[in-house]
């Protein structure tokens, strides 16, 4: 369940970053998601998220592990 929580979070961050980038250059989110590389996705995610968001992500992983028991 921990891997599932991390995977869903990563896909969600990827989709949010690609929608933001794609909207600014006129692409739909799916095209932008397919064209965006991991470095750009990481850069946009780290710019958009502060310490509080990373703490909430860690809390989500812990809660996912606890619920999977």
Short mmCIF file of N, CA, C and O in Angstrom, two decimals:
data_model
loop_
_atom_site.label_atom_id
_atom_site.label_comp_id
_atom_site.label_asym_id
_atom_site.label_seq_id
_atom_site.Cartn_x
_atom_site.Cartn_y
_atom_site.Cartn_z
N UNK A 1 0.82 -1.19 0.00
CA UNK A 1 0.00 0.00 0.00
C UNK A 1 0.87 1.26 0.00
O UNK A 1 0.46 2.28 -0.52
N UNK A 2 2.04 1.18 0.60
CA UNK A 2 2.93 2.34 0.60
C UNK A 2 3.37 2.67 -0.82
O UNK A 2 3.35 3.83 -1.23
N UNK A 3 3.70 1.64 -1.58
CA UNK A 3 4.11 1.87 -2.97
C UNK A 3 2.96 2.45 -3.78
O UNK A 3 3.17 3.35 -4.61
N UNK A 4 1.74 1.99 -3.52
CA UNK A 4 0.57 2.54 -4.21
C UNK A 4 0.35 4.00 -3.89
O UNK A 4 0.04 4.80 -4.78
N UNK A 5 0.52 4.37 -2.62
CA UNK A 5 0.36 5.77 -2.21
C UNK A 5 1.41 6.65 -2.87
O UNK A 5 1.10 7.73 -3.38
N UNK A 6 2.64 6.19 -2.90
CA UNK A 6 3.72 6.96 -3.53
C UNK A 6 3.49 7.06 -5.03
O UNK A 6 3.68 8.14 -5.62
N UNK A 7 3.04 5.97 -5.65
CA UNK A 7 2.80 5.99 -7.10
C UNK A 7 1.66 6.93 -7.47
O UNK A 7 1.79 7.72 -8.42
N UNK A 8 0.57 6.89 -6.73
CA UNK A 8 -0.55 7.79 -7.01
C UNK A 8 -0.14 9.24 -6.81
O UNK A 8 -0.50 10.12 -7.60
N UNK A 9 0.64 9.51 -5.77
CA UNK A 9 1.12 10.88 -5.53
C UNK A 9 2.03 11.36 -6.66
O UNK A 9 1.92 12.49 -7.11
N UNK A 10 2.91 10.48 -7.11
CA UNK A 10 3.83 10.86 -8.19
C UNK A 10 3.07 11.13 -9.49
O UNK A 10 3.35 12.11 -10.19
N UNK A 11 2.08 10.30 -9.80
CA UNK A 11 1.28 10.51 -11.02
C UNK A 11 0.48 11.80 -10.90
O UNK A 11 0.36 12.56 -11.87
N UNK A 12 -0.06 12.07 -9.72
CA UNK A 12 -0.83 13.30 -9.53
C UNK A 12 0.07 14.52 -9.70
O UNK A 12 -0.32 15.49 -10.37
N UNK A 13 1.26 14.50 -9.11
CA UNK A 13 2.19 15.63 -9.28
C UNK A 13 2.59 15.79 -10.73
O UNK A 13 2.72 16.91 -11.23
N UNK A 14 2.81 14.68 -11.43
CA UNK A 14 3.19 14.72 -12.85
C UNK A 14 2.06 15.36 -13.67
O UNK A 14 2.31 16.22 -14.51
N UNK A 15 0.83 14.96 -13.40
CA UNK A 15 -0.32 15.50 -14.15
C UNK A 15 -0.54 16.97 -13.86
O UNK A 15 -0.85 17.75 -14.77
N UNK A 16 -0.37 17.38 -12.61
CA UNK A 16 -0.53 18.80 -12.26
C UNK A 16 0.55 19.63 -12.96
O UNK A 16 0.25 20.68 -13.54
N UNK A 17 1.79 19.16 -12.92
CA UNK A 17 2.88 19.90 -13.56
C UNK A 17 2.70 19.95 -15.07
O UNK A 17 2.93 20.99 -15.70
N UNK A 18 2.26 18.86 -15.67
CA UNK A 18 2.09 18.86 -17.13
C UNK A 18 0.91 19.73 -17.55
O UNK A 18 0.97 20.38 -18.60
N UNK A 19 -0.15 19.77 -16.76
CA UNK A 19 -1.28 20.64 -17.09
C UNK A 19 -0.87 22.10 -16.99
O UNK A 19 -1.25 22.93 -17.82
N UNK A 20 -0.06 22.42 -15.99
CA UNK A 20 0.39 23.80 -15.82
C UNK A 20 1.32 24.20 -16.97
O UNK A 20 1.17 25.27 -17.56
N UNK A 21 2.25 23.33 -17.30
CA UNK A 21 3.18 23.64 -18.39
C UNK A 21 2.47 23.63 -19.73
O UNK A 21 2.67 24.52 -20.55
N UNK A 22 1.62 22.64 -19.96
CA UNK A 22 0.93 22.54 -21.24
C UNK A 22 -0.02 23.70 -21.49
O UNK A 22 -0.16 24.17 -22.62
N UNK A 23 -0.68 24.17 -20.44
CA UNK A 23 -1.59 25.30 -20.58
C UNK A 23 -0.87 26.57 -21.00
O UNK A 23 -1.41 27.38 -21.74
N UNK A 24 0.36 26.73 -20.53
CA UNK A 24 1.09 27.95 -20.86
C UNK A 24 1.63 27.95 -22.28
O UNK A 24 1.94 29.02 -22.82
N UNK A 25 1.75 26.77 -22.90
CA UNK A 25 2.26 26.73 -24.28
C UNK A 25 1.23 26.21 -25.27
O UNK A 25 1.55 25.94 -26.42
N UNK A 26 -0.02 26.02 -24.81
CA UNK A 26 -1.10 25.66 -25.71
C UNK A 26 -1.30 24.18 -25.96
O UNK A 26 -1.95 23.82 -26.94
N UNK A 27 -0.75 23.33 -25.12
CA UNK A 27 -0.96 21.90 -25.27
C UNK A 27 -2.04 21.43 -24.30
O UNK A 27 -2.22 22.02 -23.24
N UNK A 28 -2.73 20.37 -24.67
CA UNK A 28 -3.66 19.80 -23.70
C UNK A 28 -2.84 18.99 -22.68
O UNK A 28 -1.68 18.66 -22.93
N UNK A 29 -3.41 18.69 -21.52
CA UNK A 29 -2.63 18.03 -20.46
C UNK A 29 -2.03 16.68 -20.88
O UNK A 29 -0.92 16.35 -20.45
N UNK A 30 -2.72 15.91 -21.68
CA UNK A 30 -2.19 14.61 -22.08
C UNK A 30 -0.96 14.74 -22.96
O UNK A 30 0.03 14.04 -22.77
N UNK A 31 -1.01 15.64 -23.95
CA UNK A 31 0.16 15.87 -24.79
C UNK A 31 1.33 16.40 -23.98
O UNK A 31 2.47 15.99 -24.19
N UNK A 32 1.05 17.31 -23.06
CA UNK A 32 2.12 17.86 -22.24
C UNK A 32 2.72 16.79 -21.33
O UNK A 32 3.93 16.76 -21.12
N UNK A 33 1.88 15.89 -20.79
CA UNK A 33 2.38 14.82 -19.92
C UNK A 33 3.29 13.87 -20.69
O UNK A 33 4.28 13.38 -20.13
N UNK A 34 2.97 13.62 -21.94
CA UNK A 34 3.81 12.72 -22.73
C UNK A 34 5.11 13.36 -23.16
O UNK A 34 6.10 12.67 -23.38
N UNK A 35 5.14 14.68 -23.29
CA UNK A 35 6.34 15.38 -23.74
C UNK A 35 7.26 15.80 -22.60
O UNK A 35 8.43 16.06 -22.83
N UNK A 36 6.73 15.88 -21.40
CA UNK A 36 7.51 16.39 -20.28
C UNK A 36 8.45 15.31 -19.75
O UNK A 36 8.06 14.17 -19.55
N UNK A 37 9.68 15.69 -19.52
CA UNK A 37 10.66 14.77 -18.98
C UNK A 37 10.69 14.81 -17.46
O UNK A 37 10.10 15.69 -16.83
N UNK A 38 11.38 13.87 -16.85
CA UNK A 38 11.41 13.80 -15.39
C UNK A 38 12.09 15.00 -14.74
O UNK A 38 11.70 15.42 -13.64
N UNK A 39 13.10 15.57 -15.38
CA UNK A 39 13.78 16.72 -14.79
C UNK A 39 12.85 17.93 -14.72
O UNK A 39 12.79 18.62 -13.69
N UNK A 40 12.12 18.19 -15.79
CA UNK A 40 11.18 19.30 -15.79
C UNK A 40 10.05 19.06 -14.81
O UNK A 40 9.63 19.97 -14.09
N UNK A 41 9.57 17.83 -14.73
CA UNK A 41 8.50 17.50 -13.78
C UNK A 41 8.98 17.73 -12.35
O UNK A 41 8.26 18.29 -11.52
N UNK A 42 10.21 17.31 -12.05
CA UNK A 42 10.75 17.51 -10.70
C UNK A 42 10.95 19.00 -10.42
O UNK A 42 10.65 19.47 -9.32
N UNK A 43 11.42 19.75 -11.38
CA UNK A 43 11.62 21.19 -11.18
C UNK A 43 10.30 21.90 -10.91
O UNK A 43 10.19 22.68 -9.97
N UNK A 44 9.29 21.62 -11.71
CA UNK A 44 7.99 22.26 -11.51
C UNK A 44 7.35 21.84 -10.19
O UNK A 44 6.75 22.66 -9.49
N UNK A 45 7.50 20.57 -9.83
CA UNK A 45 6.94 20.09 -8.56
C UNK A 45 7.65 20.72 -7.38
O UNK A 45 7.00 21.13 -6.40
N UNK A 46 8.95 20.83 -7.44
CA UNK A 46 9.68 21.42 -6.32
C UNK A 46 9.44 22.93 -6.21
O UNK A 46 9.46 23.47 -5.12
N UNK A 47 9.18 23.60 -7.34
CA UNK A 47 8.85 25.02 -7.28
C UNK A 47 7.45 25.26 -6.73
O UNK A 47 7.20 26.25 -6.04
N UNK A 48 6.53 24.34 -7.02
CA UNK A 48 5.14 24.52 -6.61
C UNK A 48 4.88 24.09 -5.17
O UNK A 48 3.92 24.54 -4.56
N UNK A 49 5.70 23.22 -4.63
CA UNK A 49 5.46 22.67 -3.31
C UNK A 49 6.51 23.14 -2.31
O UNK A 49 7.70 23.07 -2.58
N UNK A 50 6.02 23.55 -1.16
CA UNK A 50 6.91 23.96 -0.08
C UNK A 50 7.08 22.83 0.91
O UNK A 50 6.70 21.68 0.68
N UNK A 51 7.63 23.16 2.06
CA UNK A 51 7.89 22.17 3.10
C UNK A 51 6.60 21.54 3.62
O UNK A 51 6.56 20.34 3.90
N UNK A 52 5.55 22.33 3.74
CA UNK A 52 4.29 21.81 4.28
C UNK A 52 3.71 20.73 3.36
O UNK A 52 3.23 19.69 3.83
N UNK A 53 3.77 20.94 2.05
CA UNK A 53 3.24 19.94 1.12
C UNK A 53 4.04 18.64 1.17
O UNK A 53 3.46 17.56 1.08
N UNK A 54 5.35 18.74 1.32
CA UNK A 54 6.17 17.52 1.43
C UNK A 54 5.88 16.80 2.75
O UNK A 54 5.89 15.56 2.79
N UNK A 55 5.59 17.55 3.80
CA UNK A 55 5.22 16.92 5.08
C UNK A 55 3.89 16.19 4.92
O UNK A 55 3.73 15.05 5.39
N UNK A 56 2.92 16.81 4.25
CA UNK A 56 1.64 16.14 4.03
C UNK A 56 1.79 14.90 3.17
O UNK A 56 1.08 13.91 3.37
N UNK A 57 2.70 14.91 2.22
CA UNK A 57 2.96 13.72 1.42
C UNK A 57 3.52 12.60 2.29
O UNK A 57 3.12 11.43 2.16
N UNK A 58 4.43 12.93 3.19
CA UNK A 58 4.97 11.93 4.12
C UNK A 58 3.88 11.39 5.03
O UNK A 58 3.82 10.19 5.31
N UNK A 59 2.99 12.27 5.50
CA UNK A 59 1.86 11.83 6.33
C UNK A 59 0.96 10.88 5.54
O UNK A 59 0.49 9.87 6.07
N UNK A 60 0.73 11.18 4.28
CA UNK A 60 -0.10 10.31 3.44
C UNK A 60 0.51 8.93 3.29
O UNK A 60 -0.21 7.92 3.32
N UNK A 61 1.82 8.85 3.16
CA UNK A 61 2.48 7.55 3.04
C UNK A 61 2.34 6.77 4.35
O UNK A 61 2.06 5.57 4.34
N UNK A 62 2.52 7.44 5.47
CA UNK A 62 2.38 6.78 6.77
C UNK A 62 0.94 6.30 6.97
O UNK A 62 0.70 5.17 7.43
N UNK A 63 -0.04 7.12 6.66
CA UNK A 63 -1.44 6.73 6.81
C UNK A 63 -1.77 5.57 5.86
O UNK A 63 -2.48 4.63 6.24
N UNK A 64 -1.24 5.61 4.64
CA UNK A 64 -1.44 4.50 3.72
C UNK A 64 -0.87 3.20 4.25
O UNK A 64 -1.48 2.14 4.12
N UNK A 65 0.31 3.26 4.86
CA UNK A 65 0.90 2.06 5.45
C UNK A 65 0.09 1.57 6.63
O UNK A 65 -0.12 0.37 6.82
N UNK A 66 -0.41 2.49 7.42
CA UNK A 66 -1.22 2.12 8.60
C UNK A 66 -2.55 1.49 8.17
O UNK A 66 -2.99 0.51 8.76
N UNK A 67 -3.19 2.04 7.15
CA UNK A 67 -4.46 1.49 6.68
C UNK A 67 -4.29 0.15 5.97
O UNK A 67 -5.25 -0.62 5.90
N UNK A 68 -3.12 -0.11 5.45
CA UNK A 68 -2.89 -1.37 4.74
C UNK A 68 -2.70 -2.56 5.68
O UNK A 68 -2.76 -3.69 5.25
N UNK A 69 -2.50 -2.29 6.96
CA UNK A 69 -2.28 -3.40 7.92
C UNK A 69 -3.49 -4.21 8.14
O UNK A 69 -4.55 -4.05 7.98
#
